[in-house]
Structure formats: structure tokens, C-alpha cells
Amino acid sequence: MSETKFVAINEILSGNYTDKHISVRGWIYRTRSSGNIVFINLRDATGILQATVKRDNLSDEMFEEAKKTLIESSIIVKGTIAEDKRAPGGYELRVDTFQVLQSAEPFPIVEDQSPEFLLDQRHLWLRSQKLNAVLKIRSTIVGAIHQFFRDHDYIEFDAPVLQPNQCEGGATLFEVKYYDNKTYLSQSWQLYAEAAVFSLEKVYNMGPTFRAEKSKTSRHLSEFWMAEMEAAWVKLPKLTEIAKKEVQFILKQVVEKNSPELQVLDQDVEKLKHIAESEFPTITYDKALSILKENANMKVPWGKDLRTIEENKLMEYFETPVVVTNYPLEIMAFYKPEDPKKPKTALCFDMIAPSGYGEIIGGSQRSEDIDYMKKRLRETGEDEENYEWYFDLRRYGSVPHSGYGLGVERVVAWICNLDNIKDAIPFPRTMNRFQP
Ligand code: 4AD
Ligand code: MG
């Protein structure tokens, strides 16, 4: 006997199976019955199809089964596809065979439940149309990042997850017992990538990154994915160009591949397309402060980092992401060098997304001055001895080099129009949550 061929719902909805007799499998998304008819909305990974079960078209036993089977049960149905304007998607399956694979218990998720409840039920909520759409877009974004760097001849390079040093400040390190020692979960791939560029010149990676963020915000996760690049011979202006091209490439890929999902998420496809084709401006930190002061009467004292409310206000004056360079040196990580042309500022940048999604990329040129970096580490109470291996990179053939990290969930949240970054990752970890 030949194996049954199952047709994917999106293929049915694209009109290729009208009047054909086919088999479909999936899960009951919604069901309602009246008298001698049951309407089942069946979902698979690709879409939702109305399956119409009429008593006359199948055995009594099957009809009774169809009538009583609860949502989220797994089923196989057979029947003929017909065009029907009233059905979601414009097609229905007229069922003549109904088979239950597993009859579900009453599903715990019903409408209008709190975000916390949905997070408790995350393993089941992954089936929602919202998360189905987000996860498809996330996959496109991840794929686009790999493709972007590979198309530009970057080598994928892996760093350890267990690291003896901090990279972005000790305050957010997760400490791990390591036999009789202690180590930390990676805050960034960067320091190891800097070792790699003296061999491979252009490297990139995307991997889990850990920060013990002690504040609850809609932008911070304790475990997130960062896509980082590092390149020899590259200085700040070129670096910002690469970052802009990467984000434009990501947007183009999503617009091309995921417009149905963007619609599910109420995201404006045309707006994203327009952004993908626009130039992203570059301004300095000083310019950002003057925009805030002149347009919004917001006075940020020079030397303070931009807070969320200031970033959001600034972005009201732009419709694309903006690159902000030359933040005050003092508030920057130890490896960022001073800009000789703009003293007291660093050769660094952040890319800020529009619509209140905040910083999506942070990057910089890397200092080549061992004494300067030691001084900065000492100021923050770090033991400079632990960084001797890193300083070696400046002792043996150092060259100008730069890199940046893109927060994958920040980009997913922005592109998917999400209220909270927690919905940009399948199983979010935050200060208050590490389950399920
Ligand atoms: O700006 P950050 O801290 O930069 C670095 O870690 C550099 N070492 C990267 C590099 O140059 N290779 O982090 C980079 C990006 C931020 O712009 C933000 O998008 C994201 O990572 N990010 C977070 N995303 C979610 N939750 C958090 N707690 C995040 N912290 C940073
Ligand atoms: Mg940053």
C-alpha cells in the first residue's frame, strides 16, 4: 500500500487543490457544531483551513466523533476542496473521513488570558497564531544574518560560553561554579573574536548570550541571542556601513518571505519595505543631545548615557534606524578607544531602531593601547591579570579592528511589532522567570 500524501494547508489556500480529493492532518484550532454540521478550523504549520463535516457525508460514528472532539486534538481528515468565500482563506474541505489521533483534554488556554499565564503555558502557547508568525520571522532573520556574513566572506567562528572574564561590565555577569573554580556565562563573543581576526580577518557568530539584568523592562532578557561580527582593518565609518547594510538585508528578506506573518502581527509591510530601501542617518551623541534639547526641551547632561525615554523621544524625529556615534568615553566598556578627533568620546556607535524599540546594535573600534585598557579595568575593580591573553593580541601584530553585536530579539521585536521582547524568543528567561 502506498503511503498517504498529506497536503499542506497553505498549498490548499493558494488554490491548487480545488475540487481535488485529498488528506490533511493537523490540530483542531476552533470547532463549532449545530445540528447536523460541524465546522472545524484545522491548523497545521502553514495555515488554517475550514473543514466542514456534514452528517450525510460520513458514518454516524465519525460524525459523533467530529462533534465531540475538543480543540488541540490531533486529527486526520479526508475530503474534497471547494471554494467558499465565507470560509477563512476562501476554501473549505468537505470532509468524508474523520480520524482522531489523540483526543485532547480541555485546553488550559482560553481567550483573553494574562501575559503571565501565557508565559506559564509557553509550551502550549507556542501553537498560537502570534507565536507561529513570530517564530517564522525569527527564522528568516537568523537565516538572513548567516547569509549576509557568508555572502561577504566572513568565517563563522565559535567562542566558549564559559568565560573567565567580563566584557561588558561585571554587574551583569552570571557566575557558574566550575569544578573548584568559578567562571561566567558569556556576555559577548567579542574578546575571543578579537583573537580570531588575526588569523581569519573577518569573523561572525550568532549565539546565546547571558546577562543578569536586574531591571524589569520590555527590552531586556537574561538569556538572548547576539549576532556579532569582528573584522581586521575596519575602522568606525566602515563598521557603521556594514551594520546598516546588514539590517537592510534582514528587512528585505523578511518583507520578501514573511508578508503573511507580518499581517498576522499587524505590522505594516510597506513601511518595512520603505525602511529597507532608505538611507539610515548617522549622527553623533552631541547631535542627539542637541536634537533632544531643541525639539523636545529635554536636557541630557553631557556624559550621561541615553535612557529609554530619551532614545524614544529622539526616534520621533526619524523613520528609519539611526546610528549614533561618539558616546562619552567614560560610560563605555574598557576596550573602546578615544576618538583622536573628538576627545573624551569613543570610536563607537549604537544603532537605534524606530518606534520605541531602542538600541538594536552596539559596536566600536577596539583600543590598541594596553596601558589605557589596564587603567580602565582597574577603575572598575577588574583584575588586569585575567586579561593578559587579550593584551597579547596587541603585542603580536596588532592592527586596527572593529566589531559589533546585534541583539537578535531586539530586531525580532521591532520587525514583528511586539509589545515585549519576551515574545521574540521561544522560552524567555528574565529576572523572574526561568520556566518552563
Ligand atoms: O551593546 P552591547 O552590550 O555590546 C556588546 O556586547 C559588544 N561586546 C558587542 C560587540 O561589539 N561584539 O550588546 C549588543 C546588543 C545591544 O545593542 C542589544 O541589541 C543587545 O545586544 N542586548 C540585549 N538584548 C536583549 N536583552 C539584553 N539584556 C540585552 N543586552 C544587550
Ligand atoms: Mg550597548
CSV table of C-alpha atoms and ligand atoms in Angstrom, one decimal:
chain,number,residue,atom,x,y,z
A,1,MET,CA,0.0,0.0,0.0
A,2,SER,CA,1.3,3.4,-0.9
A,3,GLU,CA,1.8,5.9,2.0
A,4,THR,CA,-0.9,8.6,2.3
A,5,LYS,CA,0.2,12.0,0.9
A,6,PHE,CA,-0.9,14.9,3.1
A,7,VAL,CA,-1.4,18.4,1.6
A,8,ALA,CA,-0.1,21.4,3.5
A,9,ILE,CA,-2.8,24.0,4.2
A,10,ASN,CA,-1.0,26.9,2.6
A,11,GLU,CA,-1.0,25.0,-0.7
A,12,ILE,CA,-4.7,24.4,-0.4
A,13,LEU,CA,-5.3,28.1,0.2
A,14,SER,CA,-3.2,29.1,-2.8
A,15,GLY,CA,-5.9,27.4,-4.9
A,16,ASN,CA,-4.1,24.4,-6.3
A,17,TYR,CA,-6.4,21.8,-5.0
A,18,THR,CA,-9.9,23.0,-5.8
A,19,ASP,CA,-12.2,20.0,-6.5
A,20,LYS,CA,-9.5,17.5,-5.6
A,21,HIS,CA,-9.9,14.8,-3.1
A,22,ILE,CA,-7.1,15.0,-0.5
A,23,SER,CA,-5.9,14.2,3.0
A,24,VAL,CA,-4.9,16.8,5.6
A,25,ARG,CA,-3.5,16.5,9.1
A,26,GLY,CA,-3.1,18.9,11.9
A,27,TRP,CA,-4.7,20.2,15.1
A,28,ILE,CA,-8.2,21.5,15.8
A,29,TYR,CA,-7.9,25.3,16.2
A,30,ARG,CA,-11.6,26.1,16.6
A,31,THR,CA,-14.7,24.0,16.4
A,32,ARG,CA,-18.4,24.7,16.5
A,33,SER,CA,-21.4,22.5,15.6
A,34,SER,CA,-25.1,23.0,15.0
A,35,GLY,CA,-27.4,20.0,14.4
A,36,ASN,CA,-26.0,18.0,11.5
A,37,ILE,CA,-23.0,20.0,10.7
A,38,VAL,CA,-19.6,20.7,12.4
A,39,PHE,CA,-17.2,23.4,11.4
A,40,ILE,CA,-13.7,22.7,12.3
A,41,ASN,CA,-10.8,25.1,11.8
A,42,LEU,CA,-7.9,22.9,11.3
A,43,ARG,CA,-4.4,24.2,11.7
A,44,ASP,CA,-1.0,23.0,10.5
A,45,ALA,CA,2.3,24.7,10.5
A,46,THR,CA,1.4,26.6,7.4
A,47,GLY,CA,-2.1,27.9,7.9
A,48,ILE,CA,-5.8,27.4,8.9
A,49,LEU,CA,-8.4,25.6,6.9
A,50,GLN,CA,-12.1,25.2,7.5
A,51,ALA,CA,-13.1,21.5,7.5
A,52,THR,CA,-16.9,21.1,7.1
A,53,VAL,CA,-18.3,17.8,8.5
A,54,LYS,CA,-21.8,17.0,7.5
A,55,ARG,CA,-23.7,14.1,8.9
A,56,ASP,CA,-24.7,12.9,5.5
A,57,ASN,CA,-21.2,12.6,4.2
A,58,LEU,CA,-19.7,10.1,6.6
A,59,SER,CA,-20.5,7.4,9.1
A,60,ASP,CA,-22.6,8.2,12.2
A,61,GLU,CA,-19.7,7.1,14.3
A,62,MET,CA,-17.3,9.5,12.6
A,63,PHE,CA,-19.8,12.3,12.8
A,64,GLU,CA,-20.3,11.9,16.5
A,65,GLU,CA,-16.6,11.8,17.0
A,66,ALA,CA,-16.1,15.1,15.0
A,67,LYS,CA,-18.8,16.7,17.1
A,68,LYS,CA,-17.3,15.9,20.4
A,69,THR,CA,-13.6,16.2,19.8
A,70,LEU,CA,-12.0,19.2,21.6
A,71,ILE,CA,-9.6,21.9,20.4
A,72,GLU,CA,-6.0,20.9,20.1
A,73,SER,CA,-6.8,17.3,19.3
A,74,SER,CA,-4.7,15.9,16.5
A,75,ILE,CA,-6.7,14.7,13.6
A,76,ILE,CA,-6.5,13.4,10.0
A,77,VAL,CA,-9.3,14.3,7.7
A,78,LYS,CA,-10.0,13.5,4.1
A,79,GLY,CA,-12.4,15.1,1.7
A,80,THR,CA,-12.9,17.4,-1.3
A,81,ILE,CA,-11.7,21.0,-1.5
A,82,ALA,CA,-14.3,23.6,-2.6
A,83,GLU,CA,-14.0,27.3,-3.0
A,84,ASP,CA,-16.1,29.1,-0.4
A,85,LYS,CA,-16.0,32.9,0.1
A,86,ARG,CA,-17.3,32.6,3.7
A,87,ALA,CA,-14.5,30.3,4.9
A,88,PRO,CA,-11.4,31.8,6.3
A,89,GLY,CA,-8.9,31.8,3.4
A,90,GLY,CA,-11.6,31.2,0.9
A,91,TYR,CA,-11.6,27.4,0.7
A,92,GLU,CA,-13.1,24.6,2.7
A,93,LEU,CA,-12.6,20.9,3.0
A,94,ARG,CA,-15.8,18.9,2.7
A,95,VAL,CA,-15.0,16.0,5.0
A,96,ASP,CA,-15.8,12.4,4.2
A,97,THR,CA,-13.4,10.7,6.6
A,98,PHE,CA,-12.6,11.9,10.1
A,99,GLN,CA,-10.0,10.3,12.3
A,100,VAL,CA,-8.7,11.3,15.7
A,101,LEU,CA,-5.1,10.6,16.5
A,102,GLN,CA,-5.2,11.9,20.1
A,103,SER,CA,-8.2,13.3,21.7
A,104,ALA,CA,-7.1,16.4,23.7
A,105,GLU,CA,-8.1,17.1,27.3
A,106,PRO,CA,-9.8,20.5,27.8
A,107,PHE,CA,-7.1,23.0,26.7
A,108,PRO,CA,-6.0,25.3,29.5
A,109,ILE,CA,-5.6,28.4,27.3
A,110,VAL,CA,-8.9,30.2,26.6
A,111,GLU,CA,-9.3,33.7,25.3
A,112,ASP,CA,-8.0,36.9,26.9
A,113,GLN,CA,-5.6,35.5,29.3
A,114,SER,CA,-2.9,37.5,31.1
A,115,PRO,CA,0.6,37.6,29.7
A,116,GLU,CA,2.0,35.9,32.8
A,117,PHE,CA,-0.5,33.0,32.4
A,118,LEU,CA,0.5,32.7,28.8
A,119,LEU,CA,4.2,32.6,29.8
A,120,ASP,CA,3.4,29.8,32.3
A,121,GLN,CA,1.8,27.9,29.4
A,122,ARG,CA,4.5,28.8,26.9
A,123,HIS,CA,5.0,25.2,25.8
A,124,LEU,CA,1.3,25.3,24.7
A,125,TRP,CA,1.1,28.9,23.7
A,126,LEU,CA,3.8,28.3,21.0
A,127,ARG,CA,0.9,27.0,19.0
A,128,SER,CA,-0.8,30.4,18.8
A,129,GLN,CA,-1.0,32.2,15.5
A,130,LYS,CA,1.0,35.0,17.0
A,131,LEU,CA,4.0,32.9,18.1
A,132,ASN,CA,3.8,30.8,15.0
A,133,ALA,CA,4.2,34.0,12.9
A,134,VAL,CA,7.0,35.4,15.2
A,135,LEU,CA,9.0,32.2,15.1
A,136,LYS,CA,8.8,32.0,11.3
A,137,ILE,CA,10.0,35.6,11.0
A,138,ARG,CA,12.7,34.9,13.6
A,139,SER,CA,13.9,32.0,11.5
A,140,THR,CA,14.1,34.3,8.4
A,141,ILE,CA,16.1,36.9,10.4
A,142,VAL,CA,18.6,34.3,11.7
A,143,GLY,CA,18.9,32.9,8.2
A,144,ALA,CA,19.4,36.3,6.8
A,145,ILE,CA,22.2,37.1,9.3
A,146,HIS,CA,24.1,34.0,8.4
A,147,GLN,CA,23.6,34.7,4.7
A,148,PHE,CA,24.7,38.3,4.9
A,149,PHE,CA,28.0,37.5,6.5
A,150,ARG,CA,28.7,34.4,4.4
A,151,ASP,CA,27.9,36.3,1.2
A,152,HIS,CA,30.6,38.8,2.4
A,153,ASP,CA,33.2,36.1,3.0
A,154,TYR,CA,33.1,36.1,6.8
A,155,ILE,CA,34.1,32.9,8.6
A,156,GLU,CA,31.8,31.6,11.3
A,157,PHE,CA,33.8,31.4,14.5
A,158,ASP,CA,32.8,30.0,17.9
A,159,ALA,CA,33.8,31.3,21.3
A,160,PRO,CA,33.5,29.5,24.6
A,161,VAL,CA,30.2,30.0,26.5
A,162,LEU,CA,32.1,29.6,29.8
A,163,GLN,CA,34.4,32.6,30.1
A,164,PRO,CA,36.8,33.7,32.8
A,165,ASN,CA,36.4,37.4,32.1
A,166,GLN,CA,33.7,40.1,31.8
A,167,CYS,CA,33.4,42.1,28.6
A,168,GLU,CA,30.5,44.5,29.2
A,169,GLY,CA,30.9,45.1,33.0
A,170,GLY,CA,30.9,42.8,36.0
A,171,ALA,CA,27.5,43.9,37.2
A,172,THR,CA,25.5,41.6,34.9
A,173,LEU,CA,27.7,38.5,34.9
A,174,PHE,CA,26.1,35.1,35.7
A,175,GLU,CA,28.6,33.2,37.8
A,176,VAL,CA,29.0,29.5,37.3
A,177,LYS,CA,30.7,27.0,39.6
A,178,TYR,CA,33.4,25.4,37.6
A,179,TYR,CA,34.8,22.4,39.5
A,180,ASP,CA,36.7,24.1,42.3
A,181,ASN,CA,36.8,27.4,40.5
A,182,LYS,CA,34.3,29.9,39.2
A,183,THR,CA,33.6,31.1,35.7
A,184,TYR,CA,30.9,33.2,33.9
A,185,LEU,CA,28.4,32.7,31.2
A,186,SER,CA,29.3,34.6,28.1
A,187,GLN,CA,28.3,38.3,28.0
A,188,SER,CA,29.7,38.6,24.5
A,189,TRP,CA,31.7,36.7,21.9
A,190,GLN,CA,33.8,39.7,21.2
A,191,LEU,CA,37.1,39.2,23.1
A,192,TYR,CA,37.6,35.8,21.6
A,193,ALA,CA,36.7,37.1,18.1
A,194,GLU,CA,39.4,39.7,18.5
A,195,ALA,CA,41.9,36.8,18.8
A,196,ALA,CA,40.4,35.2,15.7
A,197,VAL,CA,40.7,38.2,13.4
A,198,PHE,CA,44.5,37.9,13.5
A,199,SER,CA,44.0,34.6,11.8
A,200,LEU,CA,40.8,34.9,9.8
A,201,GLU,CA,40.4,38.7,9.4
A,202,LYS,CA,36.6,38.6,9.1
A,203,VAL,CA,34.5,36.5,11.5
A,204,TYR,CA,31.0,36.4,12.7
A,205,ASN,CA,28.8,34.3,15.1
A,206,MET,CA,25.3,34.1,16.5
A,207,GLY,CA,24.9,32.5,19.9
A,208,PRO,CA,23.3,32.6,23.3
A,209,THR,CA,24.4,35.5,25.5
A,210,PHE,CA,23.7,35.9,29.2
A,211,ARG,CA,23.2,39.0,31.3
A,212,ALA,CA,21.9,39.2,34.8
A,213,GLU,CA,19.8,42.2,34.1
A,214,LYS,CA,18.4,43.4,37.4
A,215,SER,CA,15.7,45.6,36.0
A,216,LYS,CA,12.4,44.6,34.5
A,217,THR,CA,11.9,46.2,31.1
A,218,SER,CA,10.3,45.3,27.9
A,219,ARG,CA,13.7,45.2,26.2
A,220,HIS,CA,15.9,43.1,28.4
A,221,LEU,CA,16.2,39.3,28.6
A,222,SER,CA,18.7,37.4,30.9
A,223,GLU,CA,19.4,35.0,28.0
A,224,PHE,CA,19.3,36.4,24.5
A,225,TRP,CA,20.9,35.7,21.1
A,226,MET,CA,23.5,38.1,19.9
A,227,ALA,CA,24.8,38.2,16.3
A,228,GLU,CA,28.3,39.6,16.3
A,229,MET,CA,31.0,40.4,13.8
A,230,GLU,CA,34.6,41.4,14.1
A,231,ALA,CA,36.9,42.4,11.3
A,232,ALA,CA,40.6,43.4,10.9
A,233,TRP,CA,41.5,46.6,9.1
A,234,VAL,CA,38.0,48.0,9.6
A,235,LYS,CA,37.5,51.4,11.3
A,236,LEU,CA,34.4,53.1,12.7
A,237,PRO,CA,32.9,54.7,9.5
A,238,LYS,CA,33.2,51.4,7.5
A,239,LEU,CA,31.8,49.5,10.5
A,240,THR,CA,28.6,51.5,10.6
A,241,GLU,CA,28.1,51.0,6.9
A,242,ILE,CA,28.3,47.2,7.4
A,243,ALA,CA,25.8,47.4,10.2
A,244,LYS,CA,23.4,49.4,8.1
A,245,LYS,CA,23.7,47.0,5.2
A,246,GLU,CA,23.1,44.0,7.5
A,247,VAL,CA,19.9,45.5,8.9
A,248,GLN,CA,18.6,46.5,5.4
A,249,PHE,CA,19.3,43.0,4.2
A,250,ILE,CA,17.4,41.4,7.1
A,251,LEU,CA,14.4,43.7,6.4
A,252,LYS,CA,14.4,42.9,2.7
A,253,GLN,CA,14.5,39.1,3.4
A,254,VAL,CA,11.6,39.4,5.9
A,255,VAL,CA,9.5,41.5,3.6
A,256,GLU,CA,10.1,39.1,0.7
A,257,LYS,CA,9.5,35.9,2.7
A,258,ASN,CA,7.0,36.8,5.5
A,259,SER,CA,4.4,39.2,4.4
A,260,PRO,CA,1.5,36.9,5.6
A,261,GLU,CA,3.1,36.6,9.0
A,262,LEU,CA,3.7,40.4,9.2
A,263,GLN,CA,0.0,40.8,8.6
A,264,VAL,CA,-0.9,38.4,11.4
A,265,LEU,CA,1.2,40.6,13.6
A,266,ASP,CA,-0.4,43.8,12.4
A,267,GLN,CA,2.9,45.1,11.0
A,268,ASP,CA,2.9,47.4,8.0
A,269,VAL,CA,4.7,45.6,5.2
A,270,GLU,CA,5.0,48.7,3.1
A,271,LYS,CA,6.6,50.7,5.9
A,272,LEU,CA,9.3,48.0,6.5
A,273,LYS,CA,9.9,47.8,2.8
A,274,HIS,CA,10.4,51.6,2.7
A,275,ILE,CA,12.8,51.4,5.6
A,276,ALA,CA,14.8,48.7,3.9
A,277,GLU,CA,15.3,50.9,0.9
A,278,SER,CA,16.1,54.1,2.8
A,279,GLU,CA,19.5,55.5,3.9
A,280,PHE,CA,19.9,55.3,7.7
A,281,PRO,CA,21.4,58.5,9.0
A,282,THR,CA,24.5,58.7,11.2
A,283,ILE,CA,24.6,61.4,13.9
A,284,THR,CA,26.9,61.9,16.9
A,285,TYR,CA,25.9,61.7,20.5
A,286,ASP,CA,26.4,65.5,20.7
A,287,LYS,CA,23.9,65.9,17.8
A,288,ALA,CA,21.5,63.6,19.6
A,289,LEU,CA,21.6,65.8,22.7
A,290,SER,CA,21.0,68.9,20.7
A,291,ILE,CA,18.1,67.4,18.8
A,292,LEU,CA,16.6,66.4,22.2
A,293,LYS,CA,17.2,69.9,23.6
A,294,GLU,CA,16.0,71.9,20.7
A,295,ASN,CA,13.0,69.9,19.7
A,296,ALA,CA,11.8,68.4,22.9
A,297,ASN,CA,13.3,70.6,25.6
A,298,MET,CA,14.9,67.5,27.1
A,299,LYS,CA,18.2,68.4,28.7
A,300,VAL,CA,20.6,65.4,29.0
A,301,PRO,CA,23.8,66.4,30.8
A,302,TRP,CA,26.8,65.7,28.6
A,303,GLY,CA,28.3,62.4,29.8
A,304,LYS,CA,25.1,60.6,30.7
A,305,ASP,CA,24.0,57.6,28.6
A,306,LEU,CA,20.7,58.0,26.7
A,307,ARG,CA,17.9,56.4,28.7
A,308,THR,CA,14.9,54.7,27.1
A,309,ILE,CA,12.8,57.8,27.3
A,310,GLU,CA,15.4,59.8,25.6
A,311,GLU,CA,16.1,57.2,22.9
A,312,ASN,CA,12.3,57.0,22.2
A,313,LYS,CA,12.0,60.8,22.0
A,314,LEU,CA,15.0,61.1,19.7
A,315,MET,CA,13.5,58.5,17.4
A,316,GLU,CA,10.3,60.5,17.0
A,317,TYR,CA,12.4,62.6,14.6
A,318,PHE,CA,13.4,59.7,12.4
A,319,GLU,CA,11.5,57.0,10.5
A,320,THR,CA,14.5,54.6,9.9
A,321,PRO,CA,17.0,53.3,12.3
A,322,VAL,CA,19.7,55.8,13.3
A,323,VAL,CA,23.4,55.3,14.0
A,324,VAL,CA,24.6,57.3,17.0
A,325,THR,CA,28.5,57.6,17.3
A,326,ASN,CA,30.9,59.1,19.8
A,327,TYR,CA,29.3,58.4,23.1
A,328,PRO,CA,31.3,59.7,26.1
A,329,LEU,CA,34.3,57.6,26.7
A,330,GLU,CA,33.7,57.4,30.5
A,331,ILE,CA,30.5,55.4,30.2
A,332,MET,CA,31.9,53.0,27.7
A,333,ALA,CA,33.4,49.5,28.1
A,334,PHE,CA,37.2,49.3,28.7
A,335,TYR,CA,38.1,48.2,25.1
A,336,LYS,CA,36.6,51.2,23.3
A,337,PRO,CA,39.3,53.7,22.2
A,338,GLU,CA,39.2,57.5,22.4
A,339,ASP,CA,38.5,59.3,19.1
A,340,PRO,CA,41.6,61.4,18.5
A,341,LYS,CA,39.4,63.9,16.5
A,342,LYS,CA,36.8,64.2,19.2
A,343,PRO,CA,38.5,63.9,22.6
A,344,LYS,CA,36.5,62.5,25.6
A,345,THR,CA,34.4,60.5,23.2
A,346,ALA,CA,34.8,56.9,22.0
A,347,LEU,CA,35.1,55.5,18.5
A,348,CYS,CA,31.9,53.6,19.0
A,349,PHE,CA,28.3,53.5,17.8
A,350,ASP,CA,24.8,52.3,18.7
A,351,MET,CA,22.1,51.7,16.2
A,352,ILE,CA,18.7,52.7,17.5
A,353,ALA,CA,15.5,51.3,16.0
A,354,PRO,CA,12.5,53.4,15.2
A,355,SER,CA,9.1,53.2,17.0
A,356,GLY,CA,10.5,52.8,20.5
A,357,TYR,CA,12.4,49.6,20.1
A,358,GLY,CA,15.7,51.1,21.3
A,359,GLU,CA,19.3,50.0,20.8
A,360,ILE,CA,19.5,47.1,18.4
A,361,ILE,CA,23.2,47.2,17.8
A,362,GLY,CA,26.3,48.2,19.8
A,363,GLY,CA,29.8,48.3,18.4
A,364,SER,CA,33.1,50.0,18.3
A,365,GLN,CA,36.7,50.2,17.1
A,366,ARG,CA,38.9,48.3,19.6
A,367,SER,CA,41.6,50.0,21.6
A,368,GLU,CA,45.2,49.0,20.8
A,369,ASP,CA,46.6,50.7,23.9
A,370,ILE,CA,47.3,48.2,26.7
A,371,ASP,CA,48.0,50.8,29.4
A,372,TYR,CA,44.8,52.6,28.7
A,373,MET,CA,42.8,49.4,28.9
A,374,LYS,CA,44.5,48.3,32.1
A,375,LYS,CA,43.7,51.6,33.6
A,376,ARG,CA,40.0,51.3,32.6
A,377,LEU,CA,39.8,47.8,34.0
A,378,ARG,CA,41.4,48.8,37.3
A,379,GLU,CA,38.9,51.6,37.7
A,380,THR,CA,36.0,49.1,37.6
A,381,GLY,CA,37.7,46.7,40.0
A,382,GLU,CA,38.8,44.1,37.5
A,383,ASP,CA,41.9,42.1,37.8
A,384,GLU,CA,44.0,43.1,34.8
A,385,GLU,CA,46.0,39.8,35.2
A,386,ASN,CA,43.0,37.9,33.8
A,387,TYR,CA,43.2,39.9,30.5
A,388,GLU,CA,46.9,39.1,29.8
A,389,TRP,CA,45.9,36.8,26.9
A,390,TYR,CA,43.8,39.6,25.5
A,391,PHE,CA,46.7,42.1,25.7
A,392,ASP,CA,48.9,39.6,23.9
A,393,LEU,CA,46.7,40.4,20.8
A,394,ARG,CA,48.1,43.9,20.9
A,395,ARG,CA,51.7,42.7,21.4
A,396,TYR,CA,51.9,40.5,18.3
A,397,GLY,CA,51.0,42.2,15.1
A,398,SER,CA,48.1,44.4,16.2
A,399,VAL,CA,46.1,46.1,13.5
A,400,PRO,CA,43.0,48.4,13.7
A,401,HIS,CA,40.0,46.3,14.0
A,402,SER,CA,36.3,46.7,14.9
A,403,GLY,CA,33.1,44.8,15.5
A,404,TYR,CA,29.6,45.0,16.7
A,405,GLY,CA,26.8,42.9,18.2
A,406,LEU,CA,23.2,42.9,17.1
A,407,GLY,CA,20.5,41.8,19.6
A,408,VAL,CA,18.5,39.2,17.7
A,409,GLU,CA,15.4,39.6,19.9
A,410,ARG,CA,15.5,43.4,19.8
A,411,VAL,CA,15.4,43.1,16.0
A,412,VAL,CA,12.7,40.5,16.1
A,413,ALA,CA,10.6,42.6,18.5
A,414,TRP,CA,10.9,45.6,16.2
A,415,ILE,CA,10.2,43.9,13.0
A,416,CYS,CA,7.3,41.9,14.5
A,417,ASN,CA,5.8,44.9,16.2
A,418,LEU,CA,5.8,43.2,19.6
A,419,ASP,CA,4.9,44.9,22.9
A,420,ASN,CA,7.5,42.9,24.8
A,421,ILE,CA,10.9,41.3,23.9
A,422,LYS,CA,9.7,38.2,25.7
A,423,ASP,CA,7.6,37.2,22.7
A,424,ALA,CA,10.7,37.4,20.4
A,425,ILE,CA,12.2,34.2,21.9
A,426,PRO,CA,10.5,30.8,22.3
A,427,PHE,CA,11.2,30.4,26.0
A,428,PRO,CA,12.2,33.7,27.6
A,429,ARG,CA,14.4,33.9,30.7
A,430,THR,CA,14.2,37.1,32.8
A,431,MET,CA,14.9,38.0,36.4
A,432,ASN,CA,11.6,36.5,37.4
A,433,ARG,CA,11.3,33.6,35.0
A,434,PHE,CA,13.3,30.6,34.1
A,435,GLN,CA,10.5,28.1,33.5
A,436,PRO,CA,9.1,26.2,31.6
B,1,4AD,O1,25.8,46.9,23.3
B,1,4AD,P1,26.2,45.5,23.8
B,1,4AD,O2,26.3,45.3,25.3
B,1,4AD,O3,27.5,45.2,23.0
B,1,4AD,C1,28.4,44.2,23.3
B,1,4AD,O4,28.1,43.2,24.0
B,1,4AD,C2,29.6,44.2,22.4
B,1,4AD,N1,30.6,43.4,23.1
B,1,4AD,C3,29.2,43.6,21.0
B,1,4AD,C4,30.4,43.6,20.1
B,1,4AD,O5,30.9,44.7,19.8
B,1,4AD,N2,30.7,42.5,19.6
B,1,4AD,O6,25.2,44.4,23.3
B,1,4AD,C5,24.9,44.3,21.9
B,1,4AD,C6,23.4,44.3,21.6
B,1,4AD,C7,22.7,45.5,22.1
B,1,4AD,O7,22.7,46.5,21.2
B,1,4AD,C8,21.3,44.9,22.2
B,1,4AD,O8,20.6,44.9,21.0
B,1,4AD,C9,21.5,43.5,22.7
B,1,4AD,O9,22.8,43.2,22.3
B,1,4AD,N3,21.3,43.3,24.1
B,1,4AD,C10,20.3,42.7,24.7
B,1,4AD,N4,19.2,42.2,24.1
B,1,4AD,C11,18.3,41.6,25.0
B,1,4AD,N5,18.4,41.6,26.3
B,1,4AD,C12,19.5,42.1,26.9
B,1,4AD,N6,19.7,42.0,28.2
B,1,4AD,C13,20.5,42.7,26.1
B,1,4AD,N7,21.7,43.3,26.3
B,1,4AD,C14,22.2,43.7,25.1
B,2,MG,MG,25.2,48.7,24.2
